[in-house]
Amino acid sequence: MVKLNLYPSVKHLHAAAKKKLPKFSLDYVEGGTGLEAGLRRNRDALDATTINPKYINDWASLDTEVNLFGRNFSYPFGIAPMGLASLQWPKAELIFADAAKNANIPVGLSTSCTVAIEEFGATAGSHGWFQLYPPQDEEINDDLLERAERSGLEVLMVTVDVPARGWRPRDMYNGLSLPPRLTAASLYHAACRPRWSLATLASGIPYFKTMGRYSKDKSFRGMADFIRQELGKPVTRERLKHIRRKWKGPLVIKGIMHQLMLKLLSKWDMMEFSVKPWWPTVGCLSVTRRGLGRYHPK
């Protein structure tokens, strides 16, 4: 168990991770697409975000609890889904799930996960949410929804802002591809982190365990080609309607960037909309809140 008192800030945690993870593993988490301008804008926007304190009040107690989708969580945030999480540590998704349950916060599981939905559900329980990249094959799409429901994952997050695979220079430079491409540099960086390397070898090279079962070709290359074919495509209104019919629980649309997109989703009409990709994510929060009005979760 990590002693958090040794790491009083994210900066300290980052320094520790840098000592324990191979460069290609850390770059996968830290890296962005293209020139990584979006990462810088997000960081700058978060640093510029301020909280207006209200003093001279009789606060009986401080309460950080929030009710979301009928469940009380201890804090108004959770652990976001991350594909290929076991590249950081074997079965990382299960570590996230256990931590989220102990902290009483939600935790997301990516379609590109390296554990089975069923494993994750057994650990996360009602704290688990499933993040869906809708596959092109509708039967696979529906089976994923059924598996998520059977596994006890109560909330579905449909990602709509990844209509194509991202151009990730760091991963390309490090040879981090599907299937993995071994280079002298990647072998060197792995050898410099023996604990990570031994743990990964003992657990097995990470692969997309949830989606892998649908691939006829079980080789690394076969599953990689299958994943590329099925995921990372535009999500249509018709597909969203289909998912809404199939999924009976709470449904979150992940990737909303504009008020008109909210109207599009709420009315299912034929409105045109324009995304503002230069906005940092935190800057979209106030916009979506105004767009949803009284329907925005408190």
PDB file of C-alpha atoms in Angstrom:
ATOM      1  CA  MET A   1       0.000   0.000   0.000  1.00  0.00           C
ATOM      2  CA  VAL A   2       1.348   3.423  -0.943  1.00  0.00           C
ATOM      3  CA  LYS A   3       1.977   5.719   2.010  1.00  0.00           C
ATOM      4  CA  LEU A   4       0.382   8.891   0.731  1.00  0.00           C
ATOM      5  CA  ASN A   5       1.975  10.998   3.456  1.00  0.00           C
ATOM      6  CA  LEU A   6       5.243  10.452   1.563  1.00  0.00           C
ATOM      7  CA  TYR A   7       3.680  12.032  -1.528  1.00  0.00           C
ATOM      8  CA  PRO A   8       1.961  15.276  -0.460  1.00  0.00           C
ATOM      9  CA  SER A   9       1.259  16.375  -4.045  1.00  0.00           C
ATOM     10  CA  VAL A  10       0.812  15.053  -7.570  1.00  0.00           C
ATOM     11  CA  LYS A  11       4.276  16.428  -8.318  1.00  0.00           C
ATOM     12  CA  HIS A  12       5.786  14.068  -5.746  1.00  0.00           C
ATOM     13  CA  LEU A  13       3.777  11.126  -7.064  1.00  0.00           C
ATOM     14  CA  HIS A  14       4.977  11.910 -10.576  1.00  0.00           C
ATOM     15  CA  ALA A  15       8.603  11.913  -9.448  1.00  0.00           C
ATOM     16  CA  ALA A  16       8.123   8.502  -7.827  1.00  0.00           C
ATOM     17  CA  ALA A  17       6.403   7.094 -10.918  1.00  0.00           C
ATOM     18  CA  LYS A  18       9.233   8.347 -13.096  1.00  0.00           C
ATOM     19  CA  LYS A  19      11.662   6.254 -11.043  1.00  0.00           C
ATOM     20  CA  LYS A  20       9.537   3.104 -11.223  1.00  0.00           C
ATOM     21  CA  LEU A  21       8.100   3.037 -14.749  1.00  0.00           C
ATOM     22  CA  PRO A  22       9.878   2.608 -18.083  1.00  0.00           C
ATOM     23  CA  LYS A  23       9.922   5.717 -20.234  1.00  0.00           C
ATOM     24  CA  PHE A  24       7.456   4.299 -22.790  1.00  0.00           C
ATOM     25  CA  SER A  25       4.995   3.471 -20.007  1.00  0.00           C
ATOM     26  CA  LEU A  26       5.125   6.928 -18.431  1.00  0.00           C
ATOM     27  CA  ASP A  27       4.973   8.607 -21.842  1.00  0.00           C
ATOM     28  CA  TYR A  28       1.801   6.667 -22.620  1.00  0.00           C
ATOM     29  CA  VAL A  29       0.069   8.211 -19.598  1.00  0.00           C
ATOM     30  CA  GLU A  30       1.521  11.699 -19.944  1.00  0.00           C
ATOM     31  CA  GLY A  31       1.510  12.065 -23.700  1.00  0.00           C
ATOM     32  CA  GLY A  32      -1.094  13.674 -25.888  1.00  0.00           C
ATOM     33  CA  THR A  33      -1.838  13.895 -29.577  1.00  0.00           C
ATOM     34  CA  GLY A  34      -0.116  16.002 -32.215  1.00  0.00           C
ATOM     35  CA  LEU A  35       1.949  18.831 -30.741  1.00  0.00           C
ATOM     36  CA  GLU A  36       0.318  18.233 -27.339  1.00  0.00           C
ATOM     37  CA  ALA A  37      -1.049  21.778 -27.360  1.00  0.00           C
ATOM     38  CA  GLY A  38      -4.270  20.459 -25.828  1.00  0.00           C
ATOM     39  CA  LEU A  39      -2.359  19.176 -22.804  1.00  0.00           C
ATOM     40  CA  ARG A  40      -0.790  22.578 -22.235  1.00  0.00           C
ATOM     41  CA  ARG A  41      -4.122  24.382 -22.616  1.00  0.00           C
ATOM     42  CA  ASN A  42      -5.772  22.033 -20.141  1.00  0.00           C
ATOM     43  CA  ARG A  43      -2.978  22.539 -17.605  1.00  0.00           C
ATOM     44  CA  ASP A  44      -3.036  26.325 -18.023  1.00  0.00           C
ATOM     45  CA  ALA A  45      -6.832  26.411 -17.728  1.00  0.00           C
ATOM     46  CA  LEU A  46      -6.797  24.351 -14.542  1.00  0.00           C
ATOM     47  CA  ASP A  47      -4.107  26.585 -13.054  1.00  0.00           C
ATOM     48  CA  ALA A  48      -6.197  29.644 -13.940  1.00  0.00           C
ATOM     49  CA  THR A  49      -9.359  28.231 -12.343  1.00  0.00           C
ATOM     50  CA  THR A  50     -10.047  29.827  -8.975  1.00  0.00           C
ATOM     51  CA  ILE A  51     -12.453  29.152  -6.132  1.00  0.00           C
ATOM     52  CA  ASN A  52     -14.300  32.041  -4.530  1.00  0.00           C
ATOM     53  CA  PRO A  53     -14.123  31.513  -0.758  1.00  0.00           C
ATOM     54  CA  LYS A  54     -17.060  32.453   1.455  1.00  0.00           C
ATOM     55  CA  TYR A  55     -16.112  33.345   5.013  1.00  0.00           C
ATOM     56  CA  ILE A  56     -18.051  34.630   8.033  1.00  0.00           C
ATOM     57  CA  ASN A  57     -20.412  31.687   7.982  1.00  0.00           C
ATOM     58  CA  ASP A  58     -21.280  29.182  10.658  1.00  0.00           C
ATOM     59  CA  TRP A  59     -20.250  25.961   8.966  1.00  0.00           C
ATOM     60  CA  ALA A  60     -21.401  23.146  11.215  1.00  0.00           C
ATOM     61  CA  SER A  61     -19.352  20.645   9.225  1.00  0.00           C
ATOM     62  CA  LEU A  62     -17.648  20.194   5.895  1.00  0.00           C
ATOM     63  CA  ASP A  63     -19.464  17.771   3.631  1.00  0.00           C
ATOM     64  CA  THR A  64     -17.927  16.699   0.324  1.00  0.00           C
ATOM     65  CA  GLU A  65     -20.548  14.045  -0.425  1.00  0.00           C
ATOM     66  CA  VAL A  66     -22.471  14.143  -3.691  1.00  0.00           C
ATOM     67  CA  ASN A  67     -25.485  12.177  -4.885  1.00  0.00           C
ATOM     68  CA  LEU A  68     -25.102  11.036  -8.462  1.00  0.00           C
ATOM     69  CA  PHE A  69     -27.463   8.695 -10.297  1.00  0.00           C
ATOM     70  CA  GLY A  70     -29.083   7.706  -7.031  1.00  0.00           C
ATOM     71  CA  ARG A  71     -25.871   6.849  -5.171  1.00  0.00           C
ATOM     72  CA  ASN A  72     -23.962   8.805  -2.556  1.00  0.00           C
ATOM     73  CA  PHE A  73     -20.255   9.220  -3.198  1.00  0.00           C
ATOM     74  CA  SER A  74     -17.769  10.693  -0.741  1.00  0.00           C
ATOM     75  CA  TYR A  75     -16.302  13.177  -3.232  1.00  0.00           C
ATOM     76  CA  PRO A  76     -17.474  14.916  -6.433  1.00  0.00           C
ATOM     77  CA  PHE A  77     -14.910  13.171  -8.640  1.00  0.00           C
ATOM     78  CA  GLY A  78     -13.792   9.691  -9.617  1.00  0.00           C
ATOM     79  CA  ILE A  79     -11.133   7.689 -11.449  1.00  0.00           C
ATOM     80  CA  ALA A  80     -11.324   8.111 -15.215  1.00  0.00           C
ATOM     81  CA  PRO A  81     -11.121   5.103 -17.550  1.00  0.00           C
ATOM     82  CA  MET A  82      -7.788   4.461 -19.235  1.00  0.00           C
ATOM     83  CA  GLY A  83      -7.113   1.987 -22.004  1.00  0.00           C
ATOM     84  CA  LEU A  84      -4.150  -0.369 -21.742  1.00  0.00           C
ATOM     85  CA  ALA A  85      -3.851   0.497 -18.042  1.00  0.00           C
ATOM     86  CA  SER A  86      -1.831  -2.640 -17.274  1.00  0.00           C
ATOM     87  CA  LEU A  87       1.047  -1.039 -19.125  1.00  0.00           C
ATOM     88  CA  GLN A  88       1.554   0.845 -15.843  1.00  0.00           C
ATOM     89  CA  TRP A  89       1.240  -2.200 -13.602  1.00  0.00           C
ATOM     90  CA  PRO A  90      -0.348  -5.649 -13.999  1.00  0.00           C
ATOM     91  CA  LYS A  91      -4.127  -5.565 -13.556  1.00  0.00           C
ATOM     92  CA  ALA A  92      -4.027  -1.831 -12.871  1.00  0.00           C
ATOM     93  CA  GLU A  93      -7.765  -1.568 -13.525  1.00  0.00           C
ATOM     94  CA  LEU A  94      -8.436  -3.834 -10.532  1.00  0.00           C
ATOM     95  CA  ILE A  95      -6.122  -1.721  -8.379  1.00  0.00           C
ATOM     96  CA  PHE A  96      -8.087   1.373  -9.437  1.00  0.00           C
ATOM     97  CA  ALA A  97     -11.370  -0.411  -8.697  1.00  0.00           C
ATOM     98  CA  ASP A  98     -10.283  -1.443  -5.215  1.00  0.00           C
ATOM     99  CA  ALA A  99      -9.026   2.056  -4.424  1.00  0.00           C
ATOM    100  CA  ALA A 100     -12.260   3.637  -5.670  1.00  0.00           C
ATOM    101  CA  LYS A 101     -14.397   1.314  -3.586  1.00  0.00           C
ATOM    102  CA  ASN A 102     -12.351   2.079  -0.471  1.00  0.00           C
ATOM    103  CA  ALA A 103     -12.616   5.826  -1.141  1.00  0.00           C
ATOM    104  CA  ASN A 104     -16.306   5.553  -2.125  1.00  0.00           C
ATOM    105  CA  ILE A 105     -15.900   7.235  -5.508  1.00  0.00           C
ATOM    106  CA  PRO A 106     -16.844   6.030  -9.017  1.00  0.00           C
ATOM    107  CA  VAL A 107     -14.278   4.380 -11.284  1.00  0.00           C
ATOM    108  CA  GLY A 108     -14.470   3.882 -15.043  1.00  0.00           C
ATOM    109  CA  LEU A 109     -13.437   0.877 -17.120  1.00  0.00           C
ATOM    110  CA  SER A 110     -12.376   1.463 -20.721  1.00  0.00           C
ATOM    111  CA  THR A 111     -13.499  -0.707 -23.626  1.00  0.00           C
ATOM    112  CA  SER A 112      -9.753  -0.954 -24.316  1.00  0.00           C
ATOM    113  CA  CYS A 113      -9.138  -2.462 -20.890  1.00  0.00           C
ATOM    114  CA  THR A 114      -6.636  -5.199 -20.108  1.00  0.00           C
ATOM    115  CA  VAL A 115      -8.899  -7.096 -17.706  1.00  0.00           C
ATOM    116  CA  ALA A 116     -12.269  -8.696 -18.319  1.00  0.00           C
ATOM    117  CA  ILE A 117     -15.398  -6.700 -17.517  1.00  0.00           C
ATOM    118  CA  GLU A 118     -16.397  -9.521 -15.202  1.00  0.00           C
ATOM    119  CA  GLU A 119     -13.156  -9.244 -13.177  1.00  0.00           C
ATOM    120  CA  PHE A 120     -13.562  -5.516 -12.861  1.00  0.00           C
ATOM    121  CA  GLY A 121     -17.209  -5.752 -11.837  1.00  0.00           C
ATOM    122  CA  ALA A 122     -16.409  -8.284  -9.117  1.00  0.00           C
ATOM    123  CA  THR A 123     -13.941  -5.811  -7.598  1.00  0.00           C
ATOM    124  CA  ALA A 124     -15.615  -2.443  -8.225  1.00  0.00           C
ATOM    125  CA  GLY A 125     -19.211  -3.462  -7.598  1.00  0.00           C
ATOM    126  CA  SER A 126     -21.663  -0.562  -7.785  1.00  0.00           C
ATOM    127  CA  HIS A 127     -18.766   1.915  -7.941  1.00  0.00           C
ATOM    128  CA  GLY A 128     -17.875   0.713 -11.433  1.00  0.00           C
ATOM    129  CA  TRP A 129     -18.897   2.534 -14.616  1.00  0.00           C
ATOM    130  CA  PHE A 130     -18.292   1.221 -18.124  1.00  0.00           C
ATOM    131  CA  GLN A 131     -16.872   3.519 -20.813  1.00  0.00           C
ATOM    132  CA  LEU A 132     -17.913   2.385 -24.283  1.00  0.00           C
ATOM    133  CA  TYR A 133     -16.216   3.023 -27.592  1.00  0.00           C
ATOM    134  CA  PRO A 134     -19.147   1.742 -29.683  1.00  0.00           C
ATOM    135  CA  PRO A 135     -17.854  -1.110 -31.890  1.00  0.00           C
ATOM    136  CA  GLN A 136     -18.819  -1.164 -35.546  1.00  0.00           C
ATOM    137  CA  ASP A 137     -20.340  -4.617 -35.086  1.00  0.00           C
ATOM    138  CA  GLU A 138     -23.704  -4.086 -33.405  1.00  0.00           C
ATOM    139  CA  GLU A 139     -23.755  -7.614 -31.968  1.00  0.00           C
ATOM    140  CA  ILE A 140     -20.447  -6.983 -30.209  1.00  0.00           C
ATOM    141  CA  ASN A 141     -21.769  -3.629 -29.005  1.00  0.00           C
ATOM    142  CA  ASP A 142     -24.857  -5.250 -27.499  1.00  0.00           C
ATOM    143  CA  ASP A 143     -22.890  -8.086 -25.922  1.00  0.00           C
ATOM    144  CA  LEU A 144     -20.582  -5.592 -24.216  1.00  0.00           C
ATOM    145  CA  LEU A 145     -23.609  -3.821 -22.753  1.00  0.00           C
ATOM    146  CA  GLU A 146     -25.044  -7.110 -21.507  1.00  0.00           C
ATOM    147  CA  ARG A 147     -21.730  -8.121 -19.951  1.00  0.00           C
ATOM    148  CA  ALA A 148     -21.408  -4.748 -18.232  1.00  0.00           C
ATOM    149  CA  GLU A 149     -24.919  -5.032 -16.819  1.00  0.00           C
ATOM    150  CA  ARG A 150     -24.376  -8.608 -15.617  1.00  0.00           C
ATOM    151  CA  SER A 151     -21.120  -7.513 -13.978  1.00  0.00           C
ATOM    152  CA  GLY A 152     -22.933  -4.926 -11.869  1.00  0.00           C
ATOM    153  CA  LEU A 153     -21.658  -1.798 -13.618  1.00  0.00           C
ATOM    154  CA  GLU A 154     -24.497   0.664 -13.160  1.00  0.00           C
ATOM    155  CA  VAL A 155     -23.508   3.619 -15.360  1.00  0.00           C
ATOM    156  CA  LEU A 156     -22.599   3.601 -19.053  1.00  0.00           C
ATOM    157  CA  MET A 157     -20.347   6.297 -20.534  1.00  0.00           C
ATOM    158  CA  VAL A 158     -20.430   6.499 -24.336  1.00  0.00           C
ATOM    159  CA  THR A 159     -17.381   8.256 -25.799  1.00  0.00           C
ATOM    160  CA  VAL A 160     -18.228  10.425 -28.812  1.00  0.00           C
ATOM    161  CA  ASP A 161     -15.090  12.572 -29.120  1.00  0.00           C
ATOM    162  CA  VAL A 162     -12.761   9.949 -30.614  1.00  0.00           C
ATOM    163  CA  PRO A 163     -14.007   9.632 -34.228  1.00  0.00           C
ATOM    164  CA  ALA A 164     -10.567   8.440 -35.357  1.00  0.00           C
ATOM    165  CA  ARG A 165      -7.383   7.098 -33.836  1.00  0.00           C
ATOM    166  CA  GLY A 166      -5.192   9.831 -32.385  1.00  0.00           C
ATOM    167  CA  TRP A 167      -1.746  10.731 -33.695  1.00  0.00           C
ATOM    168  CA  ARG A 168       0.441  10.149 -30.628  1.00  0.00           C
ATOM    169  CA  PRO A 169       4.075  11.044 -31.418  1.00  0.00           C
ATOM    170  CA  ARG A 170       5.517   9.855 -28.102  1.00  0.00           C
ATOM    171  CA  ASP A 171       4.030   6.379 -28.486  1.00  0.00           C
ATOM    172  CA  MET A 172       5.153   6.180 -32.092  1.00  0.00           C
ATOM    173  CA  TYR A 173       8.687   7.212 -31.188  1.00  0.00           C
ATOM    174  CA  ASN A 174       8.809   4.695 -28.325  1.00  0.00           C
ATOM    175  CA  GLY A 175       7.588   1.864 -30.550  1.00  0.00           C
ATOM    176  CA  LEU A 176       4.423   1.542 -28.473  1.00  0.00           C
ATOM    177  CA  SER A 177       2.115   0.025 -31.055  1.00  0.00           C
ATOM    178  CA  LEU A 178      -0.249  -2.895 -31.551  1.00  0.00           C
ATOM    179  CA  PRO A 179       1.265  -5.403 -31.535  1.00  0.00           C
ATOM    180  CA  PRO A 180       4.180  -4.096 -29.419  1.00  0.00           C
ATOM    181  CA  ARG A 181       7.295  -3.271 -31.427  1.00  0.00           C
ATOM    182  CA  LEU A 182      10.460  -4.102 -29.519  1.00  0.00           C
ATOM    183  CA  THR A 183      13.296  -1.664 -30.024  1.00  0.00           C
ATOM    184  CA  ALA A 184      16.721  -1.353 -28.458  1.00  0.00           C
ATOM    185  CA  ALA A 185      15.484   1.723 -26.595  1.00  0.00           C
ATOM    186  CA  SER A 186      12.342   0.045 -25.206  1.00  0.00           C
ATOM    187  CA  LEU A 187      14.345  -3.002 -24.076  1.00  0.00           C
ATOM    188  CA  TYR A 188      16.863  -0.718 -22.411  1.00  0.00           C
ATOM    189  CA  HIS A 189      14.193   1.273 -20.563  1.00  0.00           C
ATOM    190  CA  ALA A 190      12.473  -1.934 -19.427  1.00  0.00           C
ATOM    191  CA  ALA A 191      15.778  -3.357 -18.185  1.00  0.00           C
ATOM    192  CA  CYS A 192      16.335  -0.180 -16.166  1.00  0.00           C
ATOM    193  CA  ARG A 193      13.086  -0.891 -14.294  1.00  0.00           C
ATOM    194  CA  PRO A 194      13.534  -4.551 -13.228  1.00  0.00           C
ATOM    195  CA  ARG A 195      10.651  -4.591 -10.749  1.00  0.00           C
ATOM    196  CA  TRP A 196       8.186  -3.439 -13.392  1.00  0.00           C
ATOM    197  CA  SER A 197       9.644  -5.833 -15.966  1.00  0.00           C
ATOM    198  CA  LEU A 198       9.507  -8.891 -13.686  1.00  0.00           C
ATOM    199  CA  ALA A 199       5.947  -8.111 -12.573  1.00  0.00           C
ATOM    200  CA  THR A 200       4.820  -7.646 -16.185  1.00  0.00           C
ATOM    201  CA  LEU A 201       6.516 -10.839 -17.366  1.00  0.00           C
ATOM    202  CA  ALA A 202       4.955 -12.794 -14.487  1.00  0.00           C
ATOM    203  CA  SER A 203       1.481 -11.470 -15.298  1.00  0.00           C
ATOM    204  CA  GLY A 204       1.832 -11.665 -19.084  1.00  0.00           C
ATOM    205  CA  ILE A 205       2.133  -9.005 -21.770  1.00  0.00           C
ATOM    206  CA  PRO A 206      -0.953  -6.732 -21.529  1.00  0.00           C
ATOM    207  CA  TYR A 207      -3.607  -7.173 -24.192  1.00  0.00           C
ATOM    208  CA  PHE A 208      -7.210  -6.078 -24.672  1.00  0.00           C
ATOM    209  CA  LYS A 209      -8.835  -8.818 -22.620  1.00  0.00           C
ATOM    210  CA  THR A 210     -12.436  -7.631 -22.849  1.00  0.00           C
ATOM    211  CA  MET A 211     -12.452  -7.011 -26.606  1.00  0.00           C
ATOM    212  CA  GLY A 212     -10.030  -9.829 -27.372  1.00  0.00           C
ATOM    213  CA  ARG A 213     -12.658 -12.513 -26.948  1.00  0.00           C
ATOM    214  CA  TYR A 214     -14.446 -11.269 -30.078  1.00  0.00           C
ATOM    215  CA  SER A 215     -11.398 -11.573 -32.327  1.00  0.00           C
ATOM    216  CA  LYS A 216     -11.160 -14.784 -34.327  1.00  0.00           C
ATOM    217  CA  ASP A 217      -7.401 -14.378 -34.613  1.00  0.00           C
ATOM    218  CA  LYS A 218      -6.020 -14.569 -31.057  1.00  0.00           C
ATOM    219  CA  SER A 219      -2.480 -13.533 -31.975  1.00  0.00           C
ATOM    220  CA  PHE A 220      -1.279 -10.085 -30.878  1.00  0.00           C
ATOM    221  CA  ARG A 221      -1.339  -8.849 -34.452  1.00  0.00           C
ATOM    222  CA  GLY A 222      -4.733 -10.395 -35.136  1.00  0.00           C
ATOM    223  CA  MET A 223      -6.326  -8.798 -32.086  1.00  0.00           C
ATOM    224  CA  ALA A 224      -4.634  -5.478 -32.859  1.00  0.00           C
ATOM    225  CA  ASP A 225      -6.043  -5.456 -36.384  1.00  0.00           C
ATOM    226  CA  PHE A 226      -9.459  -6.377 -35.008  1.00  0.00           C
ATOM    227  CA  ILE A 227      -9.404  -3.549 -32.449  1.00  0.00           C
ATOM    228  CA  ARG A 228      -8.402  -1.015 -35.106  1.00  0.00           C
ATOM    229  CA  GLN A 229     -11.258  -2.188 -37.312  1.00  0.00           C
ATOM    230  CA  GLU A 230     -13.926  -2.084 -34.613  1.00  0.00           C
ATOM    231  CA  LEU A 231     -13.078   0.971 -32.490  1.00  0.00           C
ATOM    232  CA  GLY A 232     -12.206   4.614 -33.075  1.00  0.00           C
ATOM    233  CA  LYS A 233     -15.015   5.430 -35.510  1.00  0.00           C
ATOM    234  CA  PRO A 234     -17.611   8.248 -35.528  1.00  0.00           C
ATOM    235  CA  VAL A 235     -20.662   7.699 -33.315  1.00  0.00           C
ATOM    236  CA  THR A 236     -23.929   8.465 -35.102  1.00  0.00           C
ATOM    237  CA  ARG A 237     -27.223   9.606 -33.617  1.00  0.00           C
ATOM    238  CA  GLU A 238     -28.755   6.325 -34.739  1.00  0.00           C
ATOM    239  CA  ARG A 239     -26.149   4.374 -32.784  1.00  0.00           C
ATOM    240  CA  LEU A 240     -26.761   6.492 -29.682  1.00  0.00           C
ATOM    241  CA  LYS A 241     -30.485   5.864 -29.956  1.00  0.00           C
ATOM    242  CA  HIS A 242     -29.816   2.135 -30.233  1.00  0.00           C
ATOM    243  CA  ILE A 243     -27.563   2.185 -27.172  1.00  0.00           C
ATOM    244  CA  ARG A 244     -30.161   4.130 -25.206  1.00  0.00           C
ATOM    245  CA  ARG A 245     -32.773   1.485 -26.009  1.00  0.00           C
ATOM    246  CA  LYS A 246     -30.455  -1.341 -24.981  1.00  0.00           C
ATOM    247  CA  TRP A 247     -29.038   0.196 -21.826  1.00  0.00           C
ATOM    248  CA  LYS A 248     -31.638   0.635 -19.093  1.00  0.00           C
ATOM    249  CA  GLY A 249     -29.457   2.392 -16.526  1.00  0.00           C
ATOM    250  CA  PRO A 250     -27.926   5.884 -16.366  1.00  0.00           C
ATOM    251  CA  LEU A 251     -26.148   6.878 -19.590  1.00  0.00           C
ATOM    252  CA  VAL A 252     -23.422   9.536 -19.822  1.00  0.00           C
ATOM    253  CA  ILE A 253     -22.267  11.011 -23.139  1.00  0.00           C
ATOM    254  CA  LYS A 254     -18.515  11.578 -22.785  1.00  0.00           C
ATOM    255  CA  GLY A 255     -16.945  14.294 -24.924  1.00  0.00           C
ATOM    256  CA  ILE A 256     -19.593  17.041 -25.100  1.00  0.00           C
ATOM    257  CA  MET A 257     -17.935  20.343 -26.030  1.00  0.00           C
ATOM    258  CA  HIS A 258     -20.744  22.673 -27.068  1.00  0.00           C
ATOM    259  CA  GLN A 259     -24.266  23.726 -26.021  1.00  0.00           C
ATOM    260  CA  LEU A 260     -25.707  22.802 -29.399  1.00  0.00           C
ATOM    261  CA  MET A 261     -24.508  19.243 -28.926  1.00  0.00           C
ATOM    262  CA  LEU A 262     -26.547  19.145 -25.734  1.00  0.00           C
ATOM    263  CA  LYS A 263     -29.648  20.273 -27.611  1.00  0.00           C
ATOM    264  CA  LEU A 264     -28.925  17.709 -30.290  1.00  0.00           C
ATOM    265  CA  LEU A 265     -28.799  14.932 -27.739  1.00  0.00           C
ATOM    266  CA  SER A 266     -31.782  16.095 -25.712  1.00  0.00           C
ATOM    267  CA  LYS A 267     -34.126  16.503 -28.695  1.00  0.00           C
ATOM    268  CA  TRP A 268     -32.670  13.918 -31.099  1.00  0.00           C
ATOM    269  CA  ASP A 269     -33.323  16.443 -33.848  1.00  0.00           C
ATOM    270  CA  MET A 270     -31.353  17.311 -37.003  1.00  0.00           C
ATOM    271  CA  MET A 271     -29.594  20.401 -35.698  1.00  0.00           C
ATOM    272  CA  GLU A 272     -26.114  21.139 -36.956  1.00  0.00           C
ATOM    273  CA  PHE A 273     -23.467  21.771 -34.361  1.00  0.00           C
ATOM    274  CA  SER A 274     -19.865  22.998 -34.251  1.00  0.00           C
ATOM    275  CA  VAL A 275     -17.290  21.700 -31.797  1.00  0.00           C
ATOM    276  CA  LYS A 276     -14.729  24.111 -30.348  1.00  0.00           C
ATOM    277  CA  PRO A 277     -11.655  21.869 -30.037  1.00  0.00           C
ATOM    278  CA  TRP A 278      -9.431  24.708 -28.880  1.00  0.00           C
ATOM    279  CA  TRP A 279     -11.332  24.978 -25.609  1.00  0.00           C
ATOM    280  CA  PRO A 280      -9.686  23.350 -22.596  1.00  0.00           C
ATOM    281  CA  THR A 281     -11.877  20.717 -20.995  1.00  0.00           C
ATOM    282  CA  VAL A 282     -12.495  22.657 -17.800  1.00  0.00           C
ATOM    283  CA  GLY A 283     -13.659  25.600 -19.930  1.00  0.00           C
ATOM    284  CA  CYS A 284     -16.470  23.485 -21.334  1.00  0.00           C
ATOM    285  CA  LEU A 285     -17.918  22.792 -17.891  1.00  0.00           C
ATOM    286  CA  SER A 286     -19.659  26.142 -17.466  1.00  0.00           C
ATOM    287  CA  VAL A 287     -20.922  25.987 -21.057  1.00  0.00           C
ATOM    288  CA  THR A 288     -22.480  22.552 -20.654  1.00  0.00           C
ATOM    289  CA  ARG A 289     -23.913  23.533 -17.288  1.00  0.00           C
ATOM    290  CA  ARG A 290     -25.681  26.530 -18.827  1.00  0.00           C
ATOM    291  CA  GLY A 291     -26.860  24.376 -21.706  1.00  0.00           C
ATOM    292  CA  LEU A 292     -28.386  21.743 -19.441  1.00  0.00           C
ATOM    293  CA  GLY A 293     -29.898  24.246 -17.031  1.00  0.00           C
ATOM    294  CA  ARG A 294     -31.929  22.535 -14.359  1.00  0.00           C
ATOM    295  CA  TYR A 295     -31.073  19.122 -15.801  1.00  0.00           C
ATOM    296  CA  HIS A 296     -27.403  19.485 -14.861  1.00  0.00           C
ATOM    297  CA  PRO A 297     -26.503  17.086 -11.993  1.00  0.00           C
ATOM    298  CA  LYS A 298     -25.857  18.905  -8.727  1.00  0.00           C
TER     299      LYS A 298
END
